[in-house]
Amino acid sequence: MTASKQELDELALTEAEYATIVERLGREPNALELGLFGSLWSEHCGYKHSKPLLRMLPGDSPRVMVGLGKENAGVVDIGDGFAIVMKIESHNHPSAIEPYQGAATGIGGIVRVIFTMGARP
């Protein structure tokens, strides 16, 4: 199966990513495999667009309590026994269809991660 540009666009895969898939498999992917790569290499699962940008942020500082890649959220000491916990949520569905429910899903993920790290408001 040779994928068309439209099929790749629907899966948010680039032509370069498709070439990588073909190279890794040693053949053209079937429809199921292509769908799996599209999902696994998506922003939601792999942070393919934001990860390079996040890597540009400084990660070493005496104030960084939990740095890049250590947990699902970062923690920065702001003094006087306080810290800021930051989390980016990748849920983008159903935001486009149901903005309020989509936002609630995203916020729920952020709150879950921050609380399970032991942070409290």
mmCIF file with all atom_site columns, C-alpha atoms in Angstrom:
data_model
loop_
_atom_site.group_PDB
_atom_site.id
_atom_site.type_symbol
_atom_site.label_atom_id
_atom_site.label_alt_id
_atom_site.label_comp_id
_atom_site.label_asym_id
_atom_site.label_entity_id
_atom_site.label_seq_id
_atom_site.pdbx_PDB_ins_code
_atom_site.Cartn_x
_atom_site.Cartn_y
_atom_site.Cartn_z
_atom_site.occupancy
_atom_site.B_iso_or_equiv
_atom_site.pdbx_formal_charge
_atom_site.auth_seq_id
_atom_site.auth_comp_id
_atom_site.auth_asym_id
_atom_site.auth_atom_id
_atom_site.pdbx_PDB_model_num
ATOM 1   C CA . MET A 1 1   ? 0.000   0.000  0.000  1.00 0.00 ? 1   MET A CA 1
ATOM 2   C CA . THR A 1 2   ? 1.470   3.285  -1.070 1.00 0.00 ? 2   THR A CA 1
ATOM 3   C CA . ALA A 1 3   ? -0.124  6.034  1.004  1.00 0.00 ? 3   ALA A CA 1
ATOM 4   C CA . SER A 1 4   ? -1.420  9.164  -0.672 1.00 0.00 ? 4   SER A CA 1
ATOM 5   C CA . LYS A 1 5   ? -0.704  12.641 0.667  1.00 0.00 ? 5   LYS A CA 1
ATOM 6   C CA . GLN A 1 6   ? -4.337  12.841 1.811  1.00 0.00 ? 6   GLN A CA 1
ATOM 7   C CA . GLU A 1 7   ? -4.021  9.570  3.771  1.00 0.00 ? 7   GLU A CA 1
ATOM 8   C CA . LEU A 1 8   ? -0.826  10.789 5.420  1.00 0.00 ? 8   LEU A CA 1
ATOM 9   C CA . ASP A 1 9   ? -2.446  14.131 6.252  1.00 0.00 ? 9   ASP A CA 1
ATOM 10  C CA . GLU A 1 10  ? -5.405  12.342 7.854  1.00 0.00 ? 10  GLU A CA 1
ATOM 11  C CA . LEU A 1 11  ? -2.959  10.431 10.080 1.00 0.00 ? 11  LEU A CA 1
ATOM 12  C CA . ALA A 1 12  ? -0.801  13.529 10.708 1.00 0.00 ? 12  ALA A CA 1
ATOM 13  C CA . LEU A 1 13  ? 2.210   11.760 9.224  1.00 0.00 ? 13  LEU A CA 1
ATOM 14  C CA . THR A 1 14  ? 4.746   13.501 7.020  1.00 0.00 ? 14  THR A CA 1
ATOM 15  C CA . GLU A 1 15  ? 6.197   12.013 3.855  1.00 0.00 ? 15  GLU A CA 1
ATOM 16  C CA . ALA A 1 16  ? 9.547   11.733 5.673  1.00 0.00 ? 16  ALA A CA 1
ATOM 17  C CA . GLU A 1 17  ? 7.872   9.779  8.486  1.00 0.00 ? 17  GLU A CA 1
ATOM 18  C CA . TYR A 1 18  ? 6.235   7.513  5.911  1.00 0.00 ? 18  TYR A CA 1
ATOM 19  C CA . ALA A 1 19  ? 9.643   6.875  4.332  1.00 0.00 ? 19  ALA A CA 1
ATOM 20  C CA . THR A 1 20  ? 10.995  5.975  7.794  1.00 0.00 ? 20  THR A CA 1
ATOM 21  C CA . ILE A 1 21  ? 8.129   3.524  8.311  1.00 0.00 ? 21  ILE A CA 1
ATOM 22  C CA . VAL A 1 22  ? 8.834   1.848  4.956  1.00 0.00 ? 22  VAL A CA 1
ATOM 23  C CA . GLU A 1 23  ? 12.547  1.684  5.785  1.00 0.00 ? 23  GLU A CA 1
ATOM 24  C CA . ARG A 1 24  ? 11.953  0.172  9.230  1.00 0.00 ? 24  ARG A CA 1
ATOM 25  C CA . LEU A 1 25  ? 9.453   -2.399 7.981  1.00 0.00 ? 25  LEU A CA 1
ATOM 26  C CA . GLY A 1 26  ? 11.405  -3.156 4.829  1.00 0.00 ? 26  GLY A CA 1
ATOM 27  C CA . ARG A 1 27  ? 8.142   -2.856 2.891  1.00 0.00 ? 27  ARG A CA 1
ATOM 28  C CA . GLU A 1 28  ? 5.067   -0.697 2.458  1.00 0.00 ? 28  GLU A CA 1
ATOM 29  C CA . PRO A 1 29  ? 2.832   -0.712 5.564  1.00 0.00 ? 29  PRO A CA 1
ATOM 30  C CA . ASN A 1 30  ? -0.707  -2.036 5.373  1.00 0.00 ? 30  ASN A CA 1
ATOM 31  C CA . ALA A 1 31  ? -3.627  0.164  6.452  1.00 0.00 ? 31  ALA A CA 1
ATOM 32  C CA . LEU A 1 32  ? -3.644  -1.152 10.029 1.00 0.00 ? 32  LEU A CA 1
ATOM 33  C CA . GLU A 1 33  ? 0.099   -0.627 10.476 1.00 0.00 ? 33  GLU A CA 1
ATOM 34  C CA . LEU A 1 34  ? -0.122  2.870  9.045  1.00 0.00 ? 34  LEU A CA 1
ATOM 35  C CA . GLY A 1 35  ? -2.941  3.723  11.458 1.00 0.00 ? 35  GLY A CA 1
ATOM 36  C CA . LEU A 1 36  ? -0.887  2.395  14.368 1.00 0.00 ? 36  LEU A CA 1
ATOM 37  C CA . PHE A 1 37  ? 2.132   4.477  13.394 1.00 0.00 ? 37  PHE A CA 1
ATOM 38  C CA . GLY A 1 38  ? -0.125  7.517  13.030 1.00 0.00 ? 38  GLY A CA 1
ATOM 39  C CA . SER A 1 39  ? -1.438  7.007  16.547 1.00 0.00 ? 39  SER A CA 1
ATOM 40  C CA . LEU A 1 40  ? 1.848   6.105  18.202 1.00 0.00 ? 40  LEU A CA 1
ATOM 41  C CA . TRP A 1 41  ? 3.740   8.942  16.531 1.00 0.00 ? 41  TRP A CA 1
ATOM 42  C CA . SER A 1 42  ? 1.001   11.496 17.247 1.00 0.00 ? 42  SER A CA 1
ATOM 43  C CA . GLU A 1 43  ? 1.467   14.566 19.410 1.00 0.00 ? 43  GLU A CA 1
ATOM 44  C CA . HIS A 1 44  ? -0.737  12.948 22.038 1.00 0.00 ? 44  HIS A CA 1
ATOM 45  C CA . CYS A 1 45  ? 1.358   9.790  22.359 1.00 0.00 ? 45  CYS A CA 1
ATOM 46  C CA . GLY A 1 46  ? 4.811   10.938 21.306 1.00 0.00 ? 46  GLY A CA 1
ATOM 47  C CA . TYR A 1 47  ? 4.870   14.738 21.641 1.00 0.00 ? 47  TYR A CA 1
ATOM 48  C CA . LYS A 1 48  ? 6.460   14.913 18.202 1.00 0.00 ? 48  LYS A CA 1
ATOM 49  C CA . HIS A 1 49  ? 5.936   18.674 17.845 1.00 0.00 ? 49  HIS A CA 1
ATOM 50  C CA . SER A 1 50  ? 6.382   19.893 21.414 1.00 0.00 ? 50  SER A CA 1
ATOM 51  C CA . LYS A 1 51  ? 9.240   17.629 22.594 1.00 0.00 ? 51  LYS A CA 1
ATOM 52  C CA . PRO A 1 52  ? 11.942  19.449 20.555 1.00 0.00 ? 52  PRO A CA 1
ATOM 53  C CA . LEU A 1 53  ? 10.693  22.785 21.906 1.00 0.00 ? 53  LEU A CA 1
ATOM 54  C CA . LEU A 1 54  ? 10.531  21.546 25.501 1.00 0.00 ? 54  LEU A CA 1
ATOM 55  C CA . ARG A 1 55  ? 14.116  20.296 25.234 1.00 0.00 ? 55  ARG A CA 1
ATOM 56  C CA . MET A 1 56  ? 15.179  23.906 24.636 1.00 0.00 ? 56  MET A CA 1
ATOM 57  C CA . LEU A 1 57  ? 14.038  24.914 28.135 1.00 0.00 ? 57  LEU A CA 1
ATOM 58  C CA . PRO A 1 58  ? 16.689  25.083 30.853 1.00 0.00 ? 58  PRO A CA 1
ATOM 59  C CA . GLY A 1 59  ? 16.617  21.985 33.033 1.00 0.00 ? 59  GLY A CA 1
ATOM 60  C CA . ASP A 1 60  ? 19.534  22.469 35.399 1.00 0.00 ? 60  ASP A CA 1
ATOM 61  C CA . SER A 1 61  ? 19.240  24.974 38.197 1.00 0.00 ? 61  SER A CA 1
ATOM 62  C CA . PRO A 1 62  ? 19.425  24.869 41.973 1.00 0.00 ? 62  PRO A CA 1
ATOM 63  C CA . ARG A 1 63  ? 15.722  25.796 41.943 1.00 0.00 ? 63  ARG A CA 1
ATOM 64  C CA . VAL A 1 64  ? 14.651  22.915 39.683 1.00 0.00 ? 64  VAL A CA 1
ATOM 65  C CA . MET A 1 65  ? 13.297  20.252 42.027 1.00 0.00 ? 65  MET A CA 1
ATOM 66  C CA . VAL A 1 66  ? 11.937  17.907 39.340 1.00 0.00 ? 66  VAL A CA 1
ATOM 67  C CA . GLY A 1 67  ? 13.417  18.489 35.911 1.00 0.00 ? 67  GLY A CA 1
ATOM 68  C CA . LEU A 1 68  ? 12.778  17.520 32.338 1.00 0.00 ? 68  LEU A CA 1
ATOM 69  C CA . GLY A 1 69  ? 11.908  13.886 31.781 1.00 0.00 ? 69  GLY A CA 1
ATOM 70  C CA . LYS A 1 70  ? 11.906  12.923 35.456 1.00 0.00 ? 70  LYS A CA 1
ATOM 71  C CA . GLU A 1 71  ? 8.139   12.888 35.990 1.00 0.00 ? 71  GLU A CA 1
ATOM 72  C CA . ASN A 1 72  ? 5.016   13.967 34.151 1.00 0.00 ? 72  ASN A CA 1
ATOM 73  C CA . ALA A 1 73  ? 5.299   17.466 35.630 1.00 0.00 ? 73  ALA A CA 1
ATOM 74  C CA . GLY A 1 74  ? 8.112   19.845 36.470 1.00 0.00 ? 74  GLY A CA 1
ATOM 75  C CA . VAL A 1 75  ? 8.651   21.405 39.882 1.00 0.00 ? 75  VAL A CA 1
ATOM 76  C CA . VAL A 1 76  ? 10.476  24.675 40.551 1.00 0.00 ? 76  VAL A CA 1
ATOM 77  C CA . ASP A 1 77  ? 11.332  26.023 44.016 1.00 0.00 ? 77  ASP A CA 1
ATOM 78  C CA . ILE A 1 78  ? 10.089  29.613 44.338 1.00 0.00 ? 78  ILE A CA 1
ATOM 79  C CA . GLY A 1 79  ? 11.345  30.109 47.891 1.00 0.00 ? 79  GLY A CA 1
ATOM 80  C CA . ASP A 1 80  ? 9.851   30.288 51.376 1.00 0.00 ? 80  ASP A CA 1
ATOM 81  C CA . GLY A 1 81  ? 8.928   26.583 51.246 1.00 0.00 ? 81  GLY A CA 1
ATOM 82  C CA . PHE A 1 82  ? 6.794   26.978 48.108 1.00 0.00 ? 82  PHE A CA 1
ATOM 83  C CA . ALA A 1 83  ? 7.123   25.407 44.684 1.00 0.00 ? 83  ALA A CA 1
ATOM 84  C CA . ILE A 1 84  ? 5.355   25.687 41.361 1.00 0.00 ? 84  ILE A CA 1
ATOM 85  C CA . VAL A 1 85  ? 4.332   22.450 39.653 1.00 0.00 ? 85  VAL A CA 1
ATOM 86  C CA . MET A 1 86  ? 3.830   22.713 35.880 1.00 0.00 ? 86  MET A CA 1
ATOM 87  C CA . LYS A 1 87  ? 2.241   20.200 33.532 1.00 0.00 ? 87  LYS A CA 1
ATOM 88  C CA . ILE A 1 88  ? 1.296   20.298 29.872 1.00 0.00 ? 88  ILE A CA 1
ATOM 89  C CA . GLU A 1 89  ? -1.606  18.077 28.872 1.00 0.00 ? 89  GLU A CA 1
ATOM 90  C CA . SER A 1 90  ? -1.785  16.613 25.395 1.00 0.00 ? 90  SER A CA 1
ATOM 91  C CA . HIS A 1 91  ? -5.480  15.709 25.272 1.00 0.00 ? 91  HIS A CA 1
ATOM 92  C CA . ASN A 1 92  ? -6.816  17.368 22.165 1.00 0.00 ? 92  ASN A CA 1
ATOM 93  C CA . HIS A 1 93  ? -10.006 15.374 21.818 1.00 0.00 ? 93  HIS A CA 1
ATOM 94  C CA . PRO A 1 94  ? -12.857 15.936 22.204 1.00 0.00 ? 94  PRO A CA 1
ATOM 95  C CA . SER A 1 95  ? -11.788 19.599 22.450 1.00 0.00 ? 95  SER A CA 1
ATOM 96  C CA . ALA A 1 96  ? -12.468 20.324 18.780 1.00 0.00 ? 96  ALA A CA 1
ATOM 97  C CA . ILE A 1 97  ? -15.957 18.802 19.007 1.00 0.00 ? 97  ILE A CA 1
ATOM 98  C CA . GLU A 1 98  ? -16.900 19.507 22.633 1.00 0.00 ? 98  GLU A CA 1
ATOM 99  C CA . PRO A 1 99  ? -14.640 22.298 23.940 1.00 0.00 ? 99  PRO A CA 1
ATOM 100 C CA . TYR A 1 100 ? -15.863 22.248 27.541 1.00 0.00 ? 100 TYR A CA 1
ATOM 101 C CA . GLN A 1 101 ? -15.688 18.472 27.933 1.00 0.00 ? 101 GLN A CA 1
ATOM 102 C CA . GLY A 1 102 ? -12.335 18.408 26.145 1.00 0.00 ? 102 GLY A CA 1
ATOM 103 C CA . ALA A 1 103 ? -10.973 21.066 28.485 1.00 0.00 ? 103 ALA A CA 1
ATOM 104 C CA . ALA A 1 104 ? -12.283 19.113 31.467 1.00 0.00 ? 104 ALA A CA 1
ATOM 105 C CA . THR A 1 105 ? -10.464 16.005 30.221 1.00 0.00 ? 105 THR A CA 1
ATOM 106 C CA . GLY A 1 106 ? -7.231  17.972 29.910 1.00 0.00 ? 106 GLY A CA 1
ATOM 107 C CA . ILE A 1 107 ? -7.541  19.624 33.308 1.00 0.00 ? 107 ILE A CA 1
ATOM 108 C CA . GLY A 1 108 ? -8.393  16.265 34.877 1.00 0.00 ? 108 GLY A CA 1
ATOM 109 C CA . GLY A 1 109 ? -5.137  14.834 33.544 1.00 0.00 ? 109 GLY A CA 1
ATOM 110 C CA . ILE A 1 110 ? -3.140  17.769 34.877 1.00 0.00 ? 110 ILE A CA 1
ATOM 111 C CA . VAL A 1 111 ? -4.717  17.602 38.330 1.00 0.00 ? 111 VAL A CA 1
ATOM 112 C CA . ARG A 1 112 ? -4.230  13.814 38.498 1.00 0.00 ? 112 ARG A CA 1
ATOM 113 C CA . VAL A 1 113 ? -0.502  14.064 37.716 1.00 0.00 ? 113 VAL A CA 1
ATOM 114 C CA . ILE A 1 114 ? 0.149   16.970 40.074 1.00 0.00 ? 114 ILE A CA 1
ATOM 115 C CA . PHE A 1 115 ? -1.698  15.365 42.980 1.00 0.00 ? 115 PHE A CA 1
ATOM 116 C CA . THR A 1 116 ? -0.060  11.961 42.481 1.00 0.00 ? 116 THR A CA 1
ATOM 117 C CA . MET A 1 117 ? 3.321   13.697 42.713 1.00 0.00 ? 117 MET A CA 1
ATOM 118 C CA . GLY A 1 118 ? 2.309   14.907 46.168 1.00 0.00 ? 118 GLY A CA 1
ATOM 119 C CA . ALA A 1 119 ? 1.684   18.555 45.307 1.00 0.00 ? 119 ALA A CA 1
ATOM 120 C CA . ARG A 1 120 ? -1.260  20.366 46.874 1.00 0.00 ? 120 ARG A CA 1
ATOM 121 C CA . PRO A 1 121 ? -2.857  23.754 46.182 1.00 0.00 ? 121 PRO A CA 1
#
